[in-house]
Short mmCIF file of C-alpha atoms and ligand atoms in Angstrom, two decimals:
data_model
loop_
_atom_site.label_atom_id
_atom_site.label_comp_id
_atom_site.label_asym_id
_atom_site.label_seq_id
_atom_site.Cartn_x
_atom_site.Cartn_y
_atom_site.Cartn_z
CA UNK A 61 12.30 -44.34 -80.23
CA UNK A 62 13.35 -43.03 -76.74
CA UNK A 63 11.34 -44.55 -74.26
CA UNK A 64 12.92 -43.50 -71.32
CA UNK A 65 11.75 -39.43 -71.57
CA UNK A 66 11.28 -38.84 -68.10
CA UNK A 67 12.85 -41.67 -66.25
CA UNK A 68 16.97 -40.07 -67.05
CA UNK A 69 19.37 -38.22 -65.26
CA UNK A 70 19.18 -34.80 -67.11
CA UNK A 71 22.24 -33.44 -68.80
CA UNK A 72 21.68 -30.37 -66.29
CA UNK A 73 23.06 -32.49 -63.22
CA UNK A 74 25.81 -33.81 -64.97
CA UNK A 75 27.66 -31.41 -62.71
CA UNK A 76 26.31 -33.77 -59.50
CA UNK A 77 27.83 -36.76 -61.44
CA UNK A 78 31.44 -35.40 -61.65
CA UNK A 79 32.72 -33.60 -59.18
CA UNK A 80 35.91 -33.57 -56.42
CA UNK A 81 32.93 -34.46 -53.23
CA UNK A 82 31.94 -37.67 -55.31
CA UNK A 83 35.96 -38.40 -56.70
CA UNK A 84 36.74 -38.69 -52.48
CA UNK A 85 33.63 -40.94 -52.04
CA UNK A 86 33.68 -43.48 -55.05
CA UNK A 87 37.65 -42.96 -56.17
CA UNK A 88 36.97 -44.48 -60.47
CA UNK A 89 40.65 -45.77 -59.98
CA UNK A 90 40.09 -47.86 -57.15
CA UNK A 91 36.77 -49.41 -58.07
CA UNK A 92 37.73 -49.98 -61.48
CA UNK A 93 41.62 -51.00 -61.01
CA UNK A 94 40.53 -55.02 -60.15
CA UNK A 95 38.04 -55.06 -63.71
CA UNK A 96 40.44 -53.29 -66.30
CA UNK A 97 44.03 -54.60 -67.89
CA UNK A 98 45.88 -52.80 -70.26
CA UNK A 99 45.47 -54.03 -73.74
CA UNK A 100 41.29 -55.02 -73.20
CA UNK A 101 38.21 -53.41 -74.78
CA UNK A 102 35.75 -51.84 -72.06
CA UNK A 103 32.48 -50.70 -72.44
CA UNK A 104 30.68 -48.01 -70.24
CA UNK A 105 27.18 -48.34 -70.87
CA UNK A 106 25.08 -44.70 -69.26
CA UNK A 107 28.38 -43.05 -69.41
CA UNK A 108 26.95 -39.58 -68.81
CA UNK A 109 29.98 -37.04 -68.52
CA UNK A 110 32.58 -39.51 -68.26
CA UNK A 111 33.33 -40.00 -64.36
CA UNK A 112 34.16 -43.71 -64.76
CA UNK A 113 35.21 -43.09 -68.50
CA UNK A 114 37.81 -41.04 -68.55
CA UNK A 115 39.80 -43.66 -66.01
CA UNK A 116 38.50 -46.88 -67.94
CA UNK A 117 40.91 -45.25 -70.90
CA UNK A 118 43.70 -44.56 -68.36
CA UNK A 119 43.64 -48.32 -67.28
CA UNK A 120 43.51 -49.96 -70.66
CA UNK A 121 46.67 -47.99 -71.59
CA UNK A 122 47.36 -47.07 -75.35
CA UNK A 123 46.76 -50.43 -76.46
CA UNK A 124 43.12 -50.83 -75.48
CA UNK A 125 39.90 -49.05 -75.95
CA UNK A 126 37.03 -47.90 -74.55
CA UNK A 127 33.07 -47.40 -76.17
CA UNK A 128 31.40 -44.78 -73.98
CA UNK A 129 27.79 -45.16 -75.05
CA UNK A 130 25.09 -43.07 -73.51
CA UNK A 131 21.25 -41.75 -74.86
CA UNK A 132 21.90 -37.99 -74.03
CA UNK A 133 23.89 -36.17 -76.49
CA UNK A 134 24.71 -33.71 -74.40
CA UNK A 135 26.34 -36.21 -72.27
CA UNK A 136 28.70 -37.36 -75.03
CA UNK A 137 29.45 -33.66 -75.91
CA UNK A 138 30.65 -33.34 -71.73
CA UNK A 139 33.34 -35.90 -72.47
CA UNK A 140 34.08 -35.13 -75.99
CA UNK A 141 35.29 -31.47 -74.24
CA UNK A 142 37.17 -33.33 -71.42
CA UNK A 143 39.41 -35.70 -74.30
CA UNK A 144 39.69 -32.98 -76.55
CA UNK A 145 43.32 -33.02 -77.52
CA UNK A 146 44.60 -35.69 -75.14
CA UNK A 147 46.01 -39.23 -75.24
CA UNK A 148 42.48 -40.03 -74.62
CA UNK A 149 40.65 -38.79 -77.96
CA UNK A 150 41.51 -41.62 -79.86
CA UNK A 151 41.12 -44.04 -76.87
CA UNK A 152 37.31 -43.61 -76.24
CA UNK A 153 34.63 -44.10 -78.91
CA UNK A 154 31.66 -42.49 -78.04
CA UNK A 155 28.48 -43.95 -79.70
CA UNK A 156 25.01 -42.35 -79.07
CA UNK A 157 22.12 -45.17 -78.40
CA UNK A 158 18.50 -45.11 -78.67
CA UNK A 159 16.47 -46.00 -75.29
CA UNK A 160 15.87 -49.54 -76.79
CA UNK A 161 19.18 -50.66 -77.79
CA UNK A 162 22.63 -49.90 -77.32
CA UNK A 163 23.86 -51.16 -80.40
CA UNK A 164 27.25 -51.67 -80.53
CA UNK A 165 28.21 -54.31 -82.54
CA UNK A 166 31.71 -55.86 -81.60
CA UNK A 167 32.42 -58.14 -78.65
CA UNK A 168 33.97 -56.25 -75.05
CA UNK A 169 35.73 -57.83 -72.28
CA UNK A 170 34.43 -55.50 -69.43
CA UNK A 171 30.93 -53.75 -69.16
CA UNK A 172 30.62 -51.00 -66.95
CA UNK A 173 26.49 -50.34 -65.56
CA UNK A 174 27.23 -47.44 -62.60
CA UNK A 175 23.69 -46.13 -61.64
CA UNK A 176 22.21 -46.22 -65.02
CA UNK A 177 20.06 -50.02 -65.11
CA UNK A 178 17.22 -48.48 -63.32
CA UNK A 179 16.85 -45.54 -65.71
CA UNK A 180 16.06 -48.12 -68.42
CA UNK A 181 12.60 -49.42 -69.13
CA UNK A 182 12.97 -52.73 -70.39
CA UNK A 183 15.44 -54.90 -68.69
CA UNK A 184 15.02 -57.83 -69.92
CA UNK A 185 15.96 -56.54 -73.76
CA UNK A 186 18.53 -54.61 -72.38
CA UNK A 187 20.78 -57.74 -70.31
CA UNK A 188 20.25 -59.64 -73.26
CA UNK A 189 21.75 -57.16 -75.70
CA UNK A 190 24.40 -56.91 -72.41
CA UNK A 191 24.95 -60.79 -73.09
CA UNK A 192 25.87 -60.94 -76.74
CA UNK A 193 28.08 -58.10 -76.52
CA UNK A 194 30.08 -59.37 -74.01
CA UNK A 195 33.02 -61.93 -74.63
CA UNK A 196 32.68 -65.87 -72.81
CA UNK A 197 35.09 -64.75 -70.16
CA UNK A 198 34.33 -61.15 -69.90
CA UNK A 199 32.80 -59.55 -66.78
CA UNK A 200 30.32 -56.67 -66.19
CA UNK A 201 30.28 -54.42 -62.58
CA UNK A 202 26.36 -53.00 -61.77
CA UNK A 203 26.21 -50.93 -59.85
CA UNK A 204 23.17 -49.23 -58.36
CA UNK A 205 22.43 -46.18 -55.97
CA UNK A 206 21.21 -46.97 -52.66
CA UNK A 207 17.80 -44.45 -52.33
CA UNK A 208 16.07 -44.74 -56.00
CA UNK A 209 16.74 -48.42 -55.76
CA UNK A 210 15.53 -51.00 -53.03
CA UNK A 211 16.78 -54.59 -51.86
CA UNK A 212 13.88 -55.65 -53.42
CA UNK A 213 14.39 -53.78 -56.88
CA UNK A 214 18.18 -54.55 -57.11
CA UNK A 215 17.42 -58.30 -56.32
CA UNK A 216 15.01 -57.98 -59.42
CA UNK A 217 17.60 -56.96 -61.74
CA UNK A 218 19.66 -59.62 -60.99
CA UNK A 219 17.24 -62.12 -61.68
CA UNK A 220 16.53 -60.09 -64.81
CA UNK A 221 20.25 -60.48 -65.58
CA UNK A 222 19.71 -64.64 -64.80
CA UNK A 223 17.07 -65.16 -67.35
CA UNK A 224 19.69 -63.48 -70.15
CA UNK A 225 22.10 -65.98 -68.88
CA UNK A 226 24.59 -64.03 -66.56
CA UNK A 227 25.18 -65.94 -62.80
CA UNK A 228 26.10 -63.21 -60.44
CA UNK A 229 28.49 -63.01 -57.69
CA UNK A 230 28.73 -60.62 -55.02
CA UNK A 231 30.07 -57.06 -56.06
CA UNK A 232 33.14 -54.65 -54.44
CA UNK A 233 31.97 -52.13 -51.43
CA UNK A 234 31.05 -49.00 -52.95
CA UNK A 235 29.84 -46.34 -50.79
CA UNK A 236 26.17 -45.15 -51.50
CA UNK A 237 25.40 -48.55 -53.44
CA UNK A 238 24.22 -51.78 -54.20
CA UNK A 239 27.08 -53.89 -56.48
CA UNK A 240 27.44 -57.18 -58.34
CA UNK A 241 29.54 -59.01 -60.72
CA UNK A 242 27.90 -60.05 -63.85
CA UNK A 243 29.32 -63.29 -65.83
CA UNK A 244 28.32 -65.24 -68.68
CA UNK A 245 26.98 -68.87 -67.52
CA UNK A 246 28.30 -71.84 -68.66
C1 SAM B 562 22.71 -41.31 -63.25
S1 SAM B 562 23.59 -41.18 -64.78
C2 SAM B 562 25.09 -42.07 -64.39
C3 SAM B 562 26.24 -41.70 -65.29
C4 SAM B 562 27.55 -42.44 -65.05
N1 SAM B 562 27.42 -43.86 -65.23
C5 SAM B 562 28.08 -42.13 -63.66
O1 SAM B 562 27.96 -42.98 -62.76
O2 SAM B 562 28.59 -41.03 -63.48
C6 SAM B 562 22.75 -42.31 -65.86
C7 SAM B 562 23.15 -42.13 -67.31
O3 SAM B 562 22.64 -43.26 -68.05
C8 SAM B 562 22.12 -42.79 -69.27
N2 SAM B 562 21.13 -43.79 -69.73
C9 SAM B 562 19.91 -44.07 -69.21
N3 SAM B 562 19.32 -45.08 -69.85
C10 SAM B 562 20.20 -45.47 -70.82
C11 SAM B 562 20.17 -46.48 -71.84
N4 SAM B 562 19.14 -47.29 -71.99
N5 SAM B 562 21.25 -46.60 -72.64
C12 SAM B 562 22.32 -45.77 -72.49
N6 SAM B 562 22.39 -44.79 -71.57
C13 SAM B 562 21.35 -44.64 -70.74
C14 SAM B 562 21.55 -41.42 -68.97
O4 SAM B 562 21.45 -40.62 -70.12
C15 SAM B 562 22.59 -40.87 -67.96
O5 SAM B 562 23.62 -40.19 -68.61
#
């Protein structure tokens, strides 16, 4: 069952999600270039229309792959018309979820979480779930938006992220958010 109705980014602003304003402000190559290596397997958890996903594939070359997952079909169908006959359509899995689980079911080295963890309901299921998919020495980038989401609210999820066993470290600068590095504990 969805149990986020209400609580999502509608597929009508995808528009506000991608765009050449936001590319200037939060350029997907240079956040992402430090997390992704050619050859590695990269999830992209709340993909919506692909800002972030469509570079994840250009960084893990034609060797890797990338799972954009995402509750909104209409979101999917966004990116499925952006990859449409490109190097990229059989780069990028995309994999509708239900609200409580993203199943996926083999191991990634890189999760991406860019302003989607406070859209979902239950946190604690959801880092857990974040946990087992990701490999020992893999490494996941959250990344929250700085109005919808205090100090307080952001410290939270981190702590949310402890109990399912992730330490964090302090995130890149991203303009208009709040960041962190997730990794497994020992
Ligand atoms: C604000 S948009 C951000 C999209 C994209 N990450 C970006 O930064 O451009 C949040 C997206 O997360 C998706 N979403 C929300 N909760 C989710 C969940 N539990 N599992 C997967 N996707 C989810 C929404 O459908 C929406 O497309």
């Amino acid at each position: 069952m969805n149990t986020n109705r209400g609580r999502v980014c509608p597929v009508e602003r995808a528009g506000s999600l991608d765009n050449v304003f936001r590319r200037l402000l939060q350029n997907p190559l240079k956040i992402l270039a430090p997390y992704i290596q050619e050859g590695i397997v990269a999830l992209d958890v709340g993909c919506g229309p692909g800002f972030f996903t469509l570079t994840m594939a250009q960084l893990v070359g034609s060797t890797g792959r990338v799972i954009g997952v995402d509750l909104q079909e209409g979101m999917l169908e966004k990116i499925r018309r952006k990859i449409r006959e490109t190097e990229f359509e059989n780069r990028i899995a995309l994999h509708k979820c239900e609200g409580n689980s993203i199943g996926v079911a083999e191991q990634v080295d890189f999760v991406l979480l860019f302003y989607m963890v406070h859209e979902v309901p239950n946190k604690d299921e959801f880092f857990t779930e974040i946990a087992r998919l990701l490999k020992p020495t893999g490494k996941v980038l959250i990344v929250e938006p700085p109005f919808h989401v205090s100090k307080a609210a952001f410290e939270s999820t981190l702590r949310t992220a402890e109990k399912a066993g992730f330490k964090h470290s302090r995130g890149p600068r991203i303009l208009l958010s709040k960041t962190s590095i997730l990794q497994r504990g020992q």
